[in-house]
CSV table of C-alpha atoms in Angstrom, one decimal:
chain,number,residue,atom,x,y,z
B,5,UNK,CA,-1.7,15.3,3.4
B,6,UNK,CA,-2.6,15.8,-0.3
B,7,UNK,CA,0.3,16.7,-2.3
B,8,UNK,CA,1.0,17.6,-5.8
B,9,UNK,CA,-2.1,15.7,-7.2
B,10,UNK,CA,-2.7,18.2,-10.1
B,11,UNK,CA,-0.1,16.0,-11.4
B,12,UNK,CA,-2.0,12.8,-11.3
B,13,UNK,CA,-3.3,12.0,-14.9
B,14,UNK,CA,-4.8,9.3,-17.1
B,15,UNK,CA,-2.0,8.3,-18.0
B,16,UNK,CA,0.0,7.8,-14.8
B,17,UNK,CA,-3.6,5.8,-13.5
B,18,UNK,CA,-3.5,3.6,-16.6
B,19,UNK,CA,0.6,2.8,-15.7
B,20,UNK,CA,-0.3,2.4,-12.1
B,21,UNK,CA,-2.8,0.0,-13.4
B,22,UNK,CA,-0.7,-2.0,-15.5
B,23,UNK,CA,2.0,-2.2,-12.0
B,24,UNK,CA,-0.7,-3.6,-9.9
B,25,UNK,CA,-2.7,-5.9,-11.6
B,26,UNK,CA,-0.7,-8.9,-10.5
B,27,UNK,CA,-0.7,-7.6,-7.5
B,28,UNK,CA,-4.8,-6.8,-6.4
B,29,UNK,CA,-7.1,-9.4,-6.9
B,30,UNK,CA,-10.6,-8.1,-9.5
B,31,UNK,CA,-12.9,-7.7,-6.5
B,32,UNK,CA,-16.8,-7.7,-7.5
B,33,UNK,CA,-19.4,-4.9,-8.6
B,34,UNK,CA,-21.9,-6.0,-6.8
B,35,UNK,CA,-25.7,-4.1,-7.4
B,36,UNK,CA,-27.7,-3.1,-5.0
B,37,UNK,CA,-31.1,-4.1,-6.2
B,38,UNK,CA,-33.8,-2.7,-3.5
B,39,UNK,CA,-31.5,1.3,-3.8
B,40,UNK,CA,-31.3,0.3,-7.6
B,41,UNK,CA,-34.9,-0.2,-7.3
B,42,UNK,CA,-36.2,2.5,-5.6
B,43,UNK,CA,-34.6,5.4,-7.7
B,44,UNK,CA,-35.0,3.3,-10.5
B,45,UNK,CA,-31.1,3.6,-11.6
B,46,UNK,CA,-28.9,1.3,-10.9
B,47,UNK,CA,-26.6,1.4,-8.1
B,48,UNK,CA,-23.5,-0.9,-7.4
B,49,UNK,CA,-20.9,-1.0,-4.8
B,50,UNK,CA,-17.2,-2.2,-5.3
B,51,UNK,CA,-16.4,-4.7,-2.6
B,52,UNK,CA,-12.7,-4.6,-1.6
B,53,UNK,CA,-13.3,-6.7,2.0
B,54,UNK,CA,-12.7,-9.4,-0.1
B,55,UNK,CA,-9.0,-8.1,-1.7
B,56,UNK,CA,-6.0,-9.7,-0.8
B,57,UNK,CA,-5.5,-7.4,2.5
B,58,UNK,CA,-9.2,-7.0,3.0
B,59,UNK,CA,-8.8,-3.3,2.0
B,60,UNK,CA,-8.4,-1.2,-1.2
B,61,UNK,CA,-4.9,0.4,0.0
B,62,UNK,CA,-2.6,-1.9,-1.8
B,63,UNK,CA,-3.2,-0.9,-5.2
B,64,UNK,CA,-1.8,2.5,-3.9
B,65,UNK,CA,0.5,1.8,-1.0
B,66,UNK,CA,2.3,-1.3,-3.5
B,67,UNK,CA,2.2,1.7,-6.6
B,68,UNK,CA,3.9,4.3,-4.6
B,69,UNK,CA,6.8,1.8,-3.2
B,70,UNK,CA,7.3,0.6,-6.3
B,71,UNK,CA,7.7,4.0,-8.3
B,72,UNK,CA,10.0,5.2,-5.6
B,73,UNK,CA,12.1,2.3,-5.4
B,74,UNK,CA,12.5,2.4,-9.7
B,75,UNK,CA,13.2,6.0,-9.4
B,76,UNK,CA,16.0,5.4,-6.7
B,77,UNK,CA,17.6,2.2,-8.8
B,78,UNK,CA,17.4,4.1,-12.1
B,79,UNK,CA,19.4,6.8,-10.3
B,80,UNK,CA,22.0,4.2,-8.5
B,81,UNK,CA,20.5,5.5,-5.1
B,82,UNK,CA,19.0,2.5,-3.6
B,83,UNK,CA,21.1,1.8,-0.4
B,84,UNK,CA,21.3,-1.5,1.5
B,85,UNK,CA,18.7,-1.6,4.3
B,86,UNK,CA,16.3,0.6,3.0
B,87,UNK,CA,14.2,1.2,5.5
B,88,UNK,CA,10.6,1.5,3.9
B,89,UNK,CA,8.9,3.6,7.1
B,90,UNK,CA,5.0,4.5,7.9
B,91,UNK,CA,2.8,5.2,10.9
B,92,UNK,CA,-0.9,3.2,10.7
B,93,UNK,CA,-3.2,2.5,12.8
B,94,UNK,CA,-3.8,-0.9,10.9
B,95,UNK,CA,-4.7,-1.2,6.7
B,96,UNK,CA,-2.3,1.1,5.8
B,97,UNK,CA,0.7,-0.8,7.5
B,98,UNK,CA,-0.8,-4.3,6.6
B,99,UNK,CA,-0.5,-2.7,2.6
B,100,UNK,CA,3.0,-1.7,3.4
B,101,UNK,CA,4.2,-4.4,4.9
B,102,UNK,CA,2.0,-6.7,1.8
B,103,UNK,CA,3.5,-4.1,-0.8
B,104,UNK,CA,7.6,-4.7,1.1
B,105,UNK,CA,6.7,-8.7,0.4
B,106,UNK,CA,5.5,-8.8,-3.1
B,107,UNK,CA,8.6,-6.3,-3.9
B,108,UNK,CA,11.0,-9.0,-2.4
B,109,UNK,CA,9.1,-11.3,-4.2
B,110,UNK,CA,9.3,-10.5,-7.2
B,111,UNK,CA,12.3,-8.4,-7.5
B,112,UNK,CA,11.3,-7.1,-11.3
B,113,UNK,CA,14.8,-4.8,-11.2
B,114,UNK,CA,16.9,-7.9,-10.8
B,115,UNK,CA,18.5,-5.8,-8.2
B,116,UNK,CA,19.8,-7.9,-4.8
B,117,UNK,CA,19.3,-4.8,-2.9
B,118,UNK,CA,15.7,-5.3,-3.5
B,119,UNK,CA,15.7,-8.5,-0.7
B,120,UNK,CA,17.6,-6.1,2.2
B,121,UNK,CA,14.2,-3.8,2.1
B,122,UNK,CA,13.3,-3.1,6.4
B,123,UNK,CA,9.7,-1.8,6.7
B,124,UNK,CA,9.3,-0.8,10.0
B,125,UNK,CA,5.3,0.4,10.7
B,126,UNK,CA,4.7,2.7,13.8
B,127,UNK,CA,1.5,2.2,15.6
B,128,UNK,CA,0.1,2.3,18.8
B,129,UNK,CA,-0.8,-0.4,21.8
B,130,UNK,CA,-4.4,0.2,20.9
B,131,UNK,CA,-4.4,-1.0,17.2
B,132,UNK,CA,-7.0,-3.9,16.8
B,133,UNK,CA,-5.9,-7.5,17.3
B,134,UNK,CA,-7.0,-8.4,14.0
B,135,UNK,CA,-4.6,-5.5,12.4
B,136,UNK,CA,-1.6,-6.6,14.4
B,137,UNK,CA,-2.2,-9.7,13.6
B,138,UNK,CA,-2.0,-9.3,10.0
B,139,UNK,CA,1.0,-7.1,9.9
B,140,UNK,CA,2.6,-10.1,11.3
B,141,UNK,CA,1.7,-12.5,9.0
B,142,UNK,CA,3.2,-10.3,6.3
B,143,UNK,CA,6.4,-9.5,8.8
B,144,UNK,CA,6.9,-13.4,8.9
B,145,UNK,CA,6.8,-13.6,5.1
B,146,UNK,CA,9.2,-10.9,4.6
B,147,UNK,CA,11.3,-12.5,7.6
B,148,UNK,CA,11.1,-16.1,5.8
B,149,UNK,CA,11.2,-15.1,2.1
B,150,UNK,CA,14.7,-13.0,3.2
B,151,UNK,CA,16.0,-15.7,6.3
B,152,UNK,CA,16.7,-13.0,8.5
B,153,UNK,CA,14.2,-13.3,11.3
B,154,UNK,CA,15.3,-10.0,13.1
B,155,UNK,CA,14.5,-7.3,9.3
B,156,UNK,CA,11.4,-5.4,9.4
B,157,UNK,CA,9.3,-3.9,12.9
B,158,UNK,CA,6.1,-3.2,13.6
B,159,UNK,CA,6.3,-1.1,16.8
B,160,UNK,CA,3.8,-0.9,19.3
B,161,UNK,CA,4.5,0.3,22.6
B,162,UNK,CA,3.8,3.9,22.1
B,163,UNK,CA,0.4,5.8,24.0
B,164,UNK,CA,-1.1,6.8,21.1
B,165,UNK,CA,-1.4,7.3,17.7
B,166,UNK,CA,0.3,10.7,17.6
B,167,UNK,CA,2.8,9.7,20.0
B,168,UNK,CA,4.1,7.1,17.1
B,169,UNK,CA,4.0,9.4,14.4
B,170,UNK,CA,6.4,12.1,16.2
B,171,UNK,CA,8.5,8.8,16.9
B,172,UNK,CA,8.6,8.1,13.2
B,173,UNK,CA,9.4,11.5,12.7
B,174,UNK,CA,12.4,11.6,15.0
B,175,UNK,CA,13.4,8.0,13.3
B,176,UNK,CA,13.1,9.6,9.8
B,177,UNK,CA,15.0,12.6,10.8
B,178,UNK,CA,18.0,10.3,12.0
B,179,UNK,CA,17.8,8.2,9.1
B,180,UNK,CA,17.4,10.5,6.0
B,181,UNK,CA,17.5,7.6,3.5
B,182,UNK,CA,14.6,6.2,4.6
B,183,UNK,CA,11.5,5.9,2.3
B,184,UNK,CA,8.6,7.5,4.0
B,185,UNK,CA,5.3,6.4,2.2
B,186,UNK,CA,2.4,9.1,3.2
B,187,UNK,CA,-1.1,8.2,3.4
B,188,UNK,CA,-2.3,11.1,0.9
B,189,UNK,CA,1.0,10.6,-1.2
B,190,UNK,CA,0.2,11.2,-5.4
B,191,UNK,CA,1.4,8.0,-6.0
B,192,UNK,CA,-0.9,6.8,-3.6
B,193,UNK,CA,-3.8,8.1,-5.2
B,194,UNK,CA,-2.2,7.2,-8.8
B,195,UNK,CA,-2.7,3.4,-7.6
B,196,UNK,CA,-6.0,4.1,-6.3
B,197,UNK,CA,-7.2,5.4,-9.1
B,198,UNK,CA,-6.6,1.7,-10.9
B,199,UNK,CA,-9.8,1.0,-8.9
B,200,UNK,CA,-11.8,3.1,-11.2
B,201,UNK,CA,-10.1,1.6,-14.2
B,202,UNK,CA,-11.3,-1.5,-13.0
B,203,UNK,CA,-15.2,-0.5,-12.2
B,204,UNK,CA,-15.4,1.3,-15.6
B,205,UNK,CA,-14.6,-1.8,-17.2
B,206,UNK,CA,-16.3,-3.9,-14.9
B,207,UNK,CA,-19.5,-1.9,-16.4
B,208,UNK,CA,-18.8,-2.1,-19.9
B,209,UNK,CA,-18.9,-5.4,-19.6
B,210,UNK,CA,-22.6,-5.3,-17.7
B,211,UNK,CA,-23.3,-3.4,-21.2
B,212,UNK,CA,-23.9,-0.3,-19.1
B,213,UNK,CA,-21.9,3.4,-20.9
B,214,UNK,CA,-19.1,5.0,-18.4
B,215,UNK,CA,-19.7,7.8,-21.1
């Protein structure tokens, strides 16, 4: 899963920072006083159940779509109906599907290939209400912000989780253009890593040294 992350440096982090922070809301460093207390250092926790998606992914799911999408337009390769293709078993799909919306959104590139993007997120009939739930509120977004009420999937039906990632396999192998976005994918742990940007300032300001 974890590929080609020797690459991953400061710099790219403070880039991927700089692409996300309009995107992830500053979510709170919160100390844990009777831990802090106890060992008599402090201790904090960075609470991301309060982030747009409640979950951290979208700093790094939003990053990696993004950089693959500029690298595709700066080359004239974007095609229409991109498909933008994952398997989850919930946050992950809810960030792609989030990440797919904000791209339409805000079109940066000026490029009207951007509004034809079709996520389509492989999962299985046991994925958590709450999880569907909120891949469909995004899925409606996408479907109002480009009026086409039949672009983007979230798929469902299969047995189990494996059984929709060899589906998305056999999809992706049919459809070579597609943009596959891996859980453990550099870019993906490039955005991530904006998260630590953001708790290393967060402690400067408390007056505490990230030194």
């Amino acid at each position: 899963m974890w590929k080609n992350c020797n690459n991953i440096t400061y710099k790219s982090i403070l880039q991927a920072k700089h692409i996300t922070d309009g995107i992830s809301f500053k979510t709170p460093l919160l100390k844990l006083e009777n831990i802090s207390s106890k060992i008599n250092k402090p201790v904090f926790i960075k609470d991301e159940s309060v982030q747009k998606t409640s979950s951290f992914k979208i700093r790094g799911v939003y990053y990696c779509i993004h950089s693959k999408l500029n690298h595709l337009i700066l080359n004239s390769n974007l095609q229409s109906n991109t498909n933008i293709i994952t398997q989850s078993t919930g946050n992950h799909g809810i960030s792609t599907l989030f990440s797919v919306y904000n791209l339409i959104q805000q079109n940066s590139w000026n490029n009207k290939l951007i509004s034809s993007l079709n996520p389509i997120i492989y999962s299985s009939k046991f994925i958590q209400p709450i999880k569907y739930n909120y891949m469909n509120y995004y899925l409606k977004k996408i479907r109002e912000i480009t009026n086409d009420n039949s672009r983007g999937k979230i798929l469902t039906h299969f047995d189990s989780y494996s059984q929709a990632l060899n589906e998305r396999l056999l999809f992706q192998k049919k459809h070579e253009n597609s943009l596959y976005i891996e859980h453990g994918f550099p870019e993906i742990i490039t955005g991530h890593g904006a998260i630590g940007l953001e708790i290393s300032q967060q402690l400067i300001d408390m007056g505490i040294s990230t030194n």
